[in-house]
PDB file of C-alpha atoms in Angstrom:
ATOM      1  CA  PRO A  69       9.833  -3.057 -12.888  1.00 72.00           C
ATOM      2  CA  ILE A  70      10.116  -0.835 -10.122  1.00 86.00           C
ATOM      3  CA  LEU A  71       8.881  -2.863  -6.778  1.00 89.00           C
ATOM      4  CA  PRO A  72      12.374  -5.314  -6.816  1.00 89.00           C
ATOM      5  CA  ASP A  73      14.852  -1.861  -6.376  1.00 90.00           C
ATOM      6  CA  LEU A  74      12.199  -0.434  -3.689  1.00 89.00           C
ATOM      7  CA  LEU A  75      12.270  -3.525  -1.990  1.00 90.00           C
ATOM      8  CA  ASP A  76      16.287  -3.692  -2.358  1.00 89.00           C
ATOM      9  CA  GLN A  77      16.175   0.188  -0.885  1.00 91.00           C
ATOM     10  CA  ILE A  78      14.993  -1.459   2.804  1.00 90.00           C
ATOM     11  CA  PRO A  79      17.687  -3.109   4.632  1.00 90.00           C
ATOM     12  CA  SER A  80      17.383  -7.324   4.001  1.00 88.00           C
ATOM     13  CA  ASP A  81      17.263  -6.744   8.373  1.00 90.00           C
ATOM     14  CA  GLU A  82      14.905  -4.973   8.402  1.00 90.00           C
ATOM     15  CA  GLU A  83      11.237  -6.675   8.614  1.00 91.00           C
ATOM     16  CA  ILE A  84       8.264  -6.634   6.126  1.00 90.00           C
ATOM     17  CA  GLY A  85       5.410  -7.563   6.869  1.00 90.00           C
ATOM     18  CA  SER A  86       3.263  -6.627   3.603  1.00 89.00           C
ATOM     19  CA  VAL A  87       3.022  -4.718   0.320  1.00 90.00           C
ATOM     20  CA  THR A  88       0.377  -3.179  -0.800  1.00 88.00           C
ATOM     21  CA  ALA A  89      -0.164  -2.117  -4.523  1.00 87.00           C
ATOM     22  CA  ASP A  90      -2.397  -1.451  -7.229  1.00 85.00           C
ATOM     23  CA  GLY A  91      -3.383  -4.032 -10.405  1.00 84.00           C
ATOM     24  CA  ALA A  92      -0.077  -2.743 -12.196  1.00 85.00           C
ATOM     25  CA  TYR A  93       2.011  -4.948 -10.225  1.00 88.00           C
ATOM     26  CA  ASP A  94       0.462  -8.415 -10.267  1.00 87.00           C
ATOM     27  CA  THR A  95       3.442  -9.424 -12.767  1.00 88.00           C
ATOM     28  CA  ARG A  96       5.548 -12.222 -11.835  1.00 89.00           C
ATOM     29  CA  LYS A  97       8.527 -10.242 -10.611  1.00 91.00           C
ATOM     30  CA  CYS A  98       6.988  -8.888  -7.992  1.00 91.00           C
ATOM     31  CA  HIS A  99       5.097 -11.043  -6.648  1.00 91.00           C
ATOM     32  CA  GLU A 100       8.700 -13.160  -5.817  1.00 91.00           C
ATOM     33  CA  ALA A 101      10.121  -9.680  -4.901  1.00 92.00           C
ATOM     34  CA  ILE A 102       8.179  -9.765  -2.372  1.00 92.00           C
ATOM     35  CA  ALA A 103       7.945 -13.338  -1.496  1.00 92.00           C
ATOM     36  CA  ALA A 104      11.680 -13.164  -1.367  1.00 91.00           C
ATOM     37  CA  ARG A 105      11.247 -10.739   1.071  1.00 91.00           C
ATOM     38  CA  CYS A 106       8.666 -12.754   3.560  1.00 91.00           C
ATOM     39  CA  ALA A 107       5.758 -10.299   3.311  1.00 91.00           C
ATOM     40  CA  ALA A 108       2.516 -10.354   1.992  1.00 90.00           C
ATOM     41  CA  ALA A 109       1.423  -9.132  -0.738  1.00 90.00           C
ATOM     42  CA  ILE A 110      -2.039  -7.363  -0.782  1.00 90.00           C
ATOM     43  CA  ILE A 111      -2.238  -6.940  -4.990  1.00 90.00           C
ATOM     44  CA  PRO A 112      -5.464  -7.094  -6.071  1.00 89.00           C
ATOM     45  CA  PRO A 113      -5.492  -9.972  -9.459  1.00 88.00           C
ATOM     46  CA  ARG A 114      -6.431  -8.300 -12.855  1.00 84.00           C
ATOM     47  CA  LYS A 115     -10.040  -8.876 -13.500  1.00 84.00           C
ATOM     48  CA  ASN A 116      -9.064 -11.477 -16.891  1.00 85.00           C
ATOM     49  CA  ALA A 117      -6.565 -13.277 -14.240  1.00 86.00           C
ATOM     50  CA  LYS A 118      -5.677 -16.659 -14.572  1.00 91.00           C
ATOM     51  CA  PRO A 119      -3.607 -19.067 -11.976  1.00 91.00           C
ATOM     52  CA  TRP A 120      -0.038 -19.151 -12.352  1.00 90.00           C
ATOM     53  CA  LYS A 121       2.052 -22.763 -11.947  1.00 91.00           C
ATOM     54  CA  PRO A 122       2.563 -22.910  -8.481  1.00 87.00           C
ATOM     55  CA  THR A 123       6.406 -23.502  -9.260  1.00 86.00           C
ATOM     56  CA  SER A 124       7.553 -20.609  -6.490  1.00 88.00           C
ATOM     57  CA  PRO A 125       6.395 -18.706  -3.612  1.00 89.00           C
ATOM     58  CA  GLY A 126       4.778 -15.602  -4.774  1.00 88.00           C
ATOM     59  CA  ALA A 127       2.940 -17.918  -7.450  1.00 88.00           C
ATOM     60  CA  ILE A 128       1.317 -19.705  -4.535  1.00 90.00           C
ATOM     61  CA  ALA A 129       0.153 -16.740  -2.847  1.00 90.00           C
ATOM     62  CA  ARG A 130      -0.719 -14.847  -5.648  1.00 90.00           C
ATOM     63  CA  ASN A 131      -3.260 -18.022  -6.471  1.00 91.00           C
ATOM     64  CA  GLU A 132      -4.084 -17.829  -3.203  1.00 90.00           C
ATOM     65  CA  ALA A 133      -4.948 -14.245  -3.627  1.00 89.00           C
ATOM     66  CA  LEU A 134      -6.820 -14.716  -6.594  1.00 91.00           C
ATOM     67  CA  ARG A 135      -8.820 -17.415  -5.392  1.00 92.00           C
ATOM     68  CA  ALA A 136      -9.834 -15.739  -2.343  1.00 91.00           C
ATOM     69  CA  SER A 137     -10.775 -13.008  -4.598  1.00 89.00           C
ATOM     70  CA  LYS A 138     -13.143 -15.380  -6.656  1.00 89.00           C
ATOM     71  CA  TYR A 139     -14.444 -16.717  -3.728  1.00 92.00           C
ATOM     72  CA  LEU A 140     -15.155 -13.668  -1.552  1.00 90.00           C
ATOM     73  CA  GLY A 141     -15.930 -11.445  -4.665  1.00 89.00           C
ATOM     74  CA  ARG A 142     -13.272  -7.873  -5.090  1.00 84.00           C
ATOM     75  CA  ALA A 143     -15.463  -5.605  -2.729  1.00 87.00           C
ATOM     76  CA  ILE A 144     -15.446  -8.284   0.350  1.00 90.00           C
ATOM     77  CA  TRP A 145     -11.636  -9.517  -0.970  1.00 86.00           C
ATOM     78  CA  ARG A 146     -10.763  -5.783  -0.629  1.00 85.00           C
ATOM     79  CA  ARG A 147     -11.796  -5.282   2.932  1.00 87.00           C
ATOM     80  CA  TRP A 148     -10.585  -8.913   4.250  1.00 88.00           C
ATOM     81  CA  SER A 149      -7.572  -8.296   2.764  1.00 87.00           C
ATOM     82  CA  GLY A 150      -6.514  -4.945   3.914  1.00 85.00           C
ATOM     83  CA  TYR A 151      -6.250  -3.493   0.453  1.00 85.00           C
ATOM     84  CA  HIS A 152      -8.969  -0.055   1.607  1.00 82.00           C
ATOM     85  CA  ARG A 153      -6.517   0.839   3.316  1.00 83.00           C
ATOM     86  CA  ARG A 154      -4.329   1.732   0.548  1.00 82.00           C
ATOM     87  CA  SER A 155      -7.163   3.995  -0.618  1.00 80.00           C
ATOM     88  CA  ARG A 156      -7.013   6.228   2.900  1.00 81.00           C
ATOM     89  CA  VAL A 157      -2.949   6.577   2.161  1.00 79.00           C
ATOM     90  CA  GLU A 158      -3.679   7.643  -1.253  1.00 81.00           C
ATOM     91  CA  SER A 159      -6.332  10.435  -0.211  1.00 82.00           C
ATOM     92  CA  LYS A 160      -3.959  11.678   2.655  1.00 79.00           C
ATOM     93  CA  MET A 161      -1.356  12.045   0.166  1.00 78.00           C
ATOM     94  CA  ASN A 162      -3.412  14.318  -1.711  1.00 82.00           C
ATOM     95  CA  CYS A 163      -4.196  17.213   1.523  1.00 80.00           C
ATOM     96  CA  ILE A 164      -0.881  17.102   2.216  1.00 77.00           C
ATOM     97  CA  LYS A 165      -0.358  18.044  -1.922  1.00 79.00           C
ATOM     98  CA  LEU A 166      -2.178  19.822  -1.464  1.00 80.00           C
ATOM     99  CA  LEU A 167      -0.817  21.988   1.058  1.00 79.00           C
ATOM    100  CA  GLY A 168       2.020  22.082  -1.478  1.00 75.00           C
ATOM    101  CA  GLN A 169       3.705  20.584  -4.714  1.00 71.00           C
ATOM    102  CA  SER A 170       7.096  21.023  -4.326  1.00 74.00           C
ATOM    103  CA  LEU A 171       9.242  20.550  -0.797  1.00 71.00           C
ATOM    104  CA  MET A 172      11.561  23.747  -0.455  1.00 76.00           C
ATOM    105  CA  ALA A 173      14.177  22.415   0.917  1.00 80.00           C
ATOM    106  CA  ARG A 174      17.639  20.488  -0.129  1.00 84.00           C
ATOM    107  CA  ASP A 175      18.637  18.985   2.467  1.00 87.00           C
ATOM    108  CA  PHE A 176      17.135  16.221   2.700  1.00 88.00           C
ATOM    109  CA  ASP A 177      16.312  16.444   7.107  1.00 90.00           C
ATOM    110  CA  ARG A 178      14.825  19.820   6.594  1.00 89.00           C
ATOM    111  CA  GLN A 179      12.268  18.005   3.418  1.00 85.00           C
ATOM    112  CA  VAL A 180      11.867  15.141   6.106  1.00 87.00           C
ATOM    113  CA  ALA A 181      10.745  18.749   7.941  1.00 89.00           C
ATOM    114  CA  GLY A 182       8.697  20.253   5.712  1.00 86.00           C
ATOM    115  CA  LEU A 183       6.967  17.607   5.383  1.00 84.00           C
ATOM    116  CA  GLN A 184       6.539  17.081   8.957  1.00 88.00           C
ATOM    117  CA  VAL A 185       4.866  20.744   9.761  1.00 87.00           C
ATOM    118  CA  ARG A 186       2.420  19.626   6.761  1.00 86.00           C
ATOM    119  CA  ILE A 187       1.589  16.626   8.643  1.00 86.00           C
ATOM    120  CA  ALA A 188       1.274  18.335  11.963  1.00 89.00           C
ATOM    121  CA  VAL A 189      -1.423  21.220  10.177  1.00 86.00           C
ATOM    122  CA  LEU A 190      -3.610  17.857   8.504  1.00 84.00           C
ATOM    123  CA  ASN A 191      -3.616  16.653  11.344  1.00 86.00           C
ATOM    124  CA  GLY A 192      -5.214  19.954  13.572  1.00 85.00           C
ATOM    125  CA  TYR A 193      -7.749  20.201  10.958  1.00 82.00           C
ATOM    126  CA  THR A 194      -8.879  16.495  11.417  1.00 81.00           C
ATOM    127  CA  ALA A 195      -8.768  17.283  14.838  1.00 82.00           C
ATOM    128  CA  LEU A 196     -10.811  20.518  14.584  1.00 82.00           C
ATOM    129  CA  GLY A 197     -13.483  18.516  12.785  1.00 79.00           C
ATOM    130  CA  ALA A 198     -14.013  15.677  14.862  1.00 78.00           C
ATOM    131  CA  PRO A 199     -17.238  15.483  16.675  1.00 80.00           C
ATOM    132  CA  MET A 200     -16.658  15.674  20.681  1.00 81.00           C
ATOM    133  CA  THR A 201     -19.111  12.553  22.736  1.00 84.00           C
ATOM    134  CA  VAL A 202     -19.624  13.319  25.733  1.00 85.00           C
ATOM    135  CA  ALA A 203     -21.574  11.101  27.953  1.00 87.00           C
ATOM    136  CA  VAL A 204     -25.278  12.506  29.150  1.00 88.00           C
ATOM    137  CA  ARG A 205     -26.375  10.862  32.737  1.00 81.00           C
TER     138      ARG A 205
END
């Protein structure tokens, strides 16, 4: 029930390309809210999902995702649809949380700056662990 409210917080003149969520958001209200913003819903259908009556754009898009998931298989559908990126984002958010669970600043701009510092630290660690490839002649 929270997704439509979250989408309403984004200004209506700002374009949303896609909304990615887990299977708990495979509901009519969520699909309708995403379709109302002309965005693509990347939500895996539940394992026992049945097609909905195609009475609205959200239901039609969800039925297409269900059809593709059954045709391709769940694992291939996740790769094909881009759903696998969601787990990467969750992993990065977990890393950020490991650097500190709470934000110390009270001001929003300072909270943003605190998160940017954490991200810079993570990017520094990632750069240290990245292999350097050199061409050998």
